[in-house]
CSV table of C-alpha atoms in Angstrom, one decimal:
chain,number,residue,atom,x,y,z
A,1,PRO,CA,4.9,23.3,-15.5
A,2,ILE,CA,4.5,20.0,-13.8
A,3,PHE,CA,5.3,19.7,-10.6
A,4,ASN,CA,5.9,15.4,-9.0
A,5,ASN,CA,6.7,13.9,-6.0
A,6,LYS,CA,9.9,15.5,-5.3
A,7,THR,CA,8.7,19.2,-6.3
A,8,CYS,CA,5.3,18.7,-3.9
A,9,LYS,CA,6.1,16.3,-1.2
A,10,ASP,CA,4.1,18.0,2.0
A,11,ASP,CA,1.3,20.3,2.7
A,12,SER,CA,3.1,23.2,1.2
A,13,CYS,CA,2.1,21.8,-2.1
A,14,VAL,CA,-1.6,23.0,-1.4
A,15,HIS,CA,-0.4,26.7,-1.3
A,16,LEU,CA,1.3,26.4,-4.7
A,17,LEU,CA,-1.1,24.7,-6.8
A,18,SER,CA,-3.5,27.7,-5.3
A,19,THR,CA,-1.1,30.4,-6.6
A,20,LEU,CA,-0.8,28.7,-9.8
A,21,MET,CA,-3.8,28.5,-10.7
A,22,LYS,CA,-4.9,31.9,-9.5
A,23,LYS,CA,-3.1,33.3,-11.8
A,24,SER,CA,-3.2,30.8,-14.9
A,25,MET,CA,-6.1,31.3,-16.6
A,26,HIS,CA,-6.2,27.7,-18.2
A,27,TRP,CA,-5.1,24.4,-16.1
A,28,ILE,CA,-5.3,20.7,-15.6
A,29,ALA,CA,-5.2,18.7,-12.1
A,30,CYS,CA,-4.4,15.9,-11.9
A,31,ASP,CA,-4.0,13.5,-8.8
A,32,ALA,CA,-3.6,9.4,-8.9
A,33,ASP,CA,-2.8,9.9,-5.7
A,34,LEU,CA,-5.9,7.9,-3.3
A,35,LEU,CA,-4.8,10.1,-0.5
A,36,CYS,CA,-5.8,13.3,-1.6
A,37,ASP,CA,-9.2,11.5,-3.4
A,38,GLY,CA,-11.2,14.7,-2.4
A,39,MET,CA,-9.5,17.2,-4.3
A,40,CYS,CA,-11.0,17.4,-7.7
A,41,THR,CA,-14.7,18.2,-6.1
A,42,GLU,CA,-13.4,19.9,-2.5
A,43,PHE,CA,-10.2,21.8,-3.3
A,44,LEU,CA,-9.9,22.1,-7.0
A,45,GLY,CA,-13.7,23.0,-8.0
A,46,SER,CA,-13.3,25.9,-5.5
A,47,PHE,CA,-11.3,27.5,-8.3
A,48,GLY,CA,-14.6,27.6,-11.1
A,49,ALA,CA,-16.3,24.9,-12.9
A,50,TYR,CA,-14.5,21.6,-13.7
A,51,SER,CA,-14.7,18.0,-15.5
A,52,LEU,CA,-13.4,15.1,-14.0
A,53,LEU,CA,-11.8,12.2,-15.5
A,54,GLU,CA,-12.3,9.2,-14.9
A,55,TYR,CA,-10.2,5.6,-15.8
A,56,THR,CA,-12.2,3.6,-18.2
A,57,THR,CA,-9.2,0.7,-17.6
A,58,HIS,CA,-7.2,-0.4,-14.3
A,59,LYS,CA,-3.7,-0.9,-14.7
A,60,MET,CA,-3.5,-2.9,-11.7
A,61,PRO,CA,-6.4,-5.5,-11.5
A,62,ARG,CA,-7.0,-6.8,-7.9
A,63,ILE,CA,-9.8,-9.1,-6.7
A,64,VAL,CA,-10.6,-9.3,-2.6
A,65,ASP,CA,-11.3,-12.4,-1.1
A,66,LEU,CA,-12.6,-12.1,2.5
A,67,CYS,CA,-11.9,-14.5,5.7
A,68,ASN,CA,-13.8,-14.1,8.8
A,69,SER,CA,-11.6,-16.7,10.5
A,70,LYS,CA,-8.6,-15.5,11.8
A,71,GLU,CA,-7.0,-19.1,12.2
A,72,GLN,CA,-7.9,-19.4,8.4
A,73,TRP,CA,-6.3,-16.3,7.8
A,74,THR,CA,-3.1,-16.9,9.3
A,75,ASP,CA,-2.9,-20.5,8.2
A,76,ARG,CA,-3.2,-19.1,5.0
A,77,PHE,CA,0.1,-16.9,5.3
A,78,ARG,CA,2.1,-18.9,7.3
A,79,ASP,CA,1.3,-21.7,4.0
A,80,LEU,CA,2.6,-19.3,1.8
A,81,VAL,CA,6.1,-18.2,3.5
A,82,VAL,CA,6.8,-21.7,4.4
A,83,ARG,CA,6.6,-22.5,0.6
A,84,GLY,CA,9.1,-19.6,-0.1
A,85,ASN,CA,7.1,-17.7,-1.8
A,86,HIS,CA,7.3,-13.9,-1.4
A,87,VAL,CA,4.4,-11.9,1.1
A,88,PHE,CA,3.0,-8.7,1.7
A,89,VAL,CA,1.5,-7.9,4.6
A,90,THR,CA,-0.7,-4.6,5.7
A,91,SER,CA,-2.0,-5.4,9.0
A,92,GLY,CA,-4.4,-3.1,11.0
A,93,SER,CA,-3.2,-4.7,14.1
A,94,LYS,CA,0.5,-4.2,15.7
A,95,SER,CA,0.0,-7.3,17.9
A,96,MET,CA,-0.7,-9.1,14.6
A,97,ALA,CA,2.0,-7.7,13.2
A,98,SER,CA,4.2,-8.5,15.9
A,99,LYS,CA,2.7,-12.1,15.6
A,100,LEU,CA,3.3,-12.6,11.8
A,101,ALA,CA,6.6,-11.6,12.5
A,102,GLY,CA,7.4,-13.9,15.2
A,103,LEU,CA,6.2,-16.7,13.0
A,104,CYS,CA,8.9,-16.0,10.1
A,105,GLU,CA,11.6,-15.6,13.1
A,106,THR,CA,10.6,-19.2,14.3
A,107,GLY,CA,11.2,-20.5,10.8
A,108,ASP,CA,14.4,-19.0,9.5
A,109,ILE,CA,12.3,-16.5,7.1
A,110,PRO,CA,13.7,-13.3,6.0
A,111,TYR,CA,11.6,-10.5,6.9
A,112,LYS,CA,11.0,-6.7,7.8
A,113,LEU,CA,8.8,-5.4,10.2
A,114,TYR,CA,7.7,-2.0,10.2
A,115,THR,CA,5.4,-0.9,12.9
A,116,SER,CA,5.6,2.5,15.4
A,117,GLU,CA,7.2,1.0,17.3
A,118,SER,CA,8.9,-2.4,15.9
A,119,TYR,CA,11.8,-2.5,13.6
A,120,PHE,CA,10.7,0.7,12.0
A,121,ASP,CA,12.8,2.8,9.8
A,122,LYS,CA,12.4,5.0,7.4
A,123,SER,CA,14.7,5.1,6.2
A,124,ASP,CA,13.8,1.6,4.4
A,125,PHE,CA,11.1,3.5,2.4
A,126,ARG,CA,13.6,6.2,0.5
A,127,ASP,CA,14.8,2.6,-1.0
A,128,PRO,CA,13.0,-0.4,-0.7
A,129,ASP,CA,14.5,-2.8,-3.4
A,130,GLU,CA,17.9,-2.0,-1.7
A,131,ALA,CA,16.7,-2.7,2.1
A,132,TRP,CA,14.8,-5.3,0.9
A,133,LYS,CA,17.2,-7.2,-1.6
A,134,GLU,CA,17.2,-10.7,0.3
A,135,ILE,CA,13.7,-10.2,1.8
A,136,GLN,CA,11.0,-12.4,1.9
A,137,VAL,CA,8.3,-11.5,4.0
A,138,ILE,CA,7.4,-7.5,4.2
A,139,ILE,CA,4.8,-7.0,7.4
A,140,ALA,CA,3.8,-3.1,8.1
A,141,THR,CA,1.1,-1.3,10.2
A,142,ALA,CA,0.0,2.0,8.4
A,143,THR,CA,3.7,3.4,8.4
A,144,LEU,CA,3.9,2.0,4.9
A,145,THR,CA,1.7,3.4,2.5
A,146,VAL,CA,1.8,6.7,0.1
A,147,ALA,CA,5.3,7.1,-1.6
A,148,VAL,CA,6.8,3.8,-1.1
A,149,ASP,CA,7.6,2.5,-4.4
A,150,PRO,CA,9.3,-0.6,-5.3
A,151,GLN,CA,10.4,-1.0,-8.9
A,152,VAL,CA,12.3,-4.4,-8.6
A,153,TRP,CA,11.0,-6.4,-5.4
A,154,HIS,CA,8.8,-8.7,-7.0
A,155,CYS,CA,5.4,-10.0,-4.7
A,156,ASP,CA,3.9,-13.0,-4.9
A,157,TYR,CA,0.9,-12.4,-2.9
A,158,VAL,CA,-0.5,-10.0,-0.6
A,159,MET,CA,-2.6,-10.4,2.6
A,160,ALA,CA,-4.6,-7.5,4.7
A,161,TYR,CA,-5.1,-8.1,8.2
A,162,GLY,CA,-8.2,-5.7,9.0
A,163,CYS,CA,-9.2,-3.8,12.3
A,164,GLU,CA,-11.4,-1.4,12.8
A,165,LEU,CA,-10.2,0.7,15.8
A,166,SER,CA,-7.0,0.9,13.4
A,167,CYS,CA,-5.9,2.6,10.1
A,168,SER,CA,-8.6,3.1,7.5
A,169,PRO,CA,-9.1,1.3,4.7
A,170,ARG,CA,-8.3,3.5,2.2
A,171,ASP,CA,-4.5,3.3,4.2
A,172,GLN,CA,-4.8,0.0,3.4
A,173,ARG,CA,-5.6,0.0,0.0
A,174,GLN,CA,-2.5,2.1,-0.3
A,175,ALA,CA,-0.2,-0.3,1.1
A,176,ILE,CA,-1.2,-3.1,-1.1
A,177,GLU,CA,-1.2,-0.8,-4.3
A,178,ARG,CA,2.3,-0.7,-3.6
A,179,PHE,CA,3.2,-4.0,-5.5
A,180,GLY,CA,2.5,-4.9,-8.4
A,181,ARG,CA,3.0,-1.7,-9.7
A,182,LYS,CA,4.7,-3.3,-13.3
A,183,GLY,CA,1.3,-5.5,-13.6
A,184,VAL,CA,1.3,-9.0,-13.3
A,185,GLY,CA,3.4,-11.7,-14.1
A,186,ASP,CA,6.9,-13.2,-12.5
A,187,GLY,CA,9.4,-10.3,-13.0
A,188,PRO,CA,10.9,-7.7,-11.1
A,189,GLY,CA,8.3,-5.4,-9.5
A,190,GLN,CA,5.4,-7.3,-10.1
A,191,ILE,CA,2.5,-9.4,-8.7
A,192,ARG,CA,2.2,-12.9,-9.3
A,193,ASN,CA,-1.3,-13.6,-7.5
A,194,VAL,CA,-3.7,-10.7,-7.8
A,195,ARG,CA,-6.1,-12.6,-5.1
A,196,ILE,CA,-6.0,-10.6,-1.9
A,197,LEU,CA,-6.9,-12.5,1.1
A,198,VAL,CA,-8.4,-10.0,3.6
A,199,TYR,CA,-9.1,-10.4,7.4
A,200,LEU,CA,-12.2,-8.8,8.4
A,201,ARG,CA,-13.2,-9.9,12.0
A,202,SER,CA,-17.5,-10.1,10.9
A,203,VAL,CA,-18.1,-9.2,7.3
A,204,GLY,CA,-21.5,-9.3,7.8
A,205,GLU,CA,-20.8,-5.8,9.5
A,206,TYR,CA,-19.0,-4.0,6.5
C-alpha cells in the first residue's frame, strides 16, 4: 500500500507504519519531508538492516546569501515590494514580521501576515492559492512550514530573518521550500530568483 499526506496526517502514522512493517516481509519506506529527517536511522532502522537512497539531483536549487545588517536586509525587502515583486518572508521574529507588515500597510501593498496572534487563519493553508489570489507579499513566522503547498501563486523572491531564540533553521528551510515547487521561472507555482537573502544577527557565530 502507498500512503500519502491525506492518509497519514498526524502522529498516528508512526503506529500505522510500525504495524505494517512488523507484518510485511519486504518494504520500502521513504519520506521527503524534512520534518521527519531522523526517521530512517532512528525509527525505520529499528526494524532491521536498511539502505539509504540519497538524491543525486536537487529539484529546487537555492542559493543562500547571508547578511548581518538588519537595515540592509529591511531595505532590500522594501525595495523589492515597492517594485511590485511577489515576496515571501519567513521570520524567526514576530516583531520583525509585524514591522514588515507595517511597511506593506503604509505602502498600500496587499499582504498576508501569519503569526501566532496576528491575522492567523489556518484555513488559508488548506487552499493557499485561493487565499493568496490577490496577495503580493506573504510574511510568516513558524506558523507556516510543512503541508502548505501553493501550486499557482508565483513567487519572485524569498527572504528569511533568522533569530536564535525562535524557530529552528529546519523550520525556516521548510517554509522557504514551500515556494517555487514547480521549478524556476515566471510561471504558476514557480520562483523567479533562487537567491535567498538571509539575515543572521552575527554571521560569524553560526
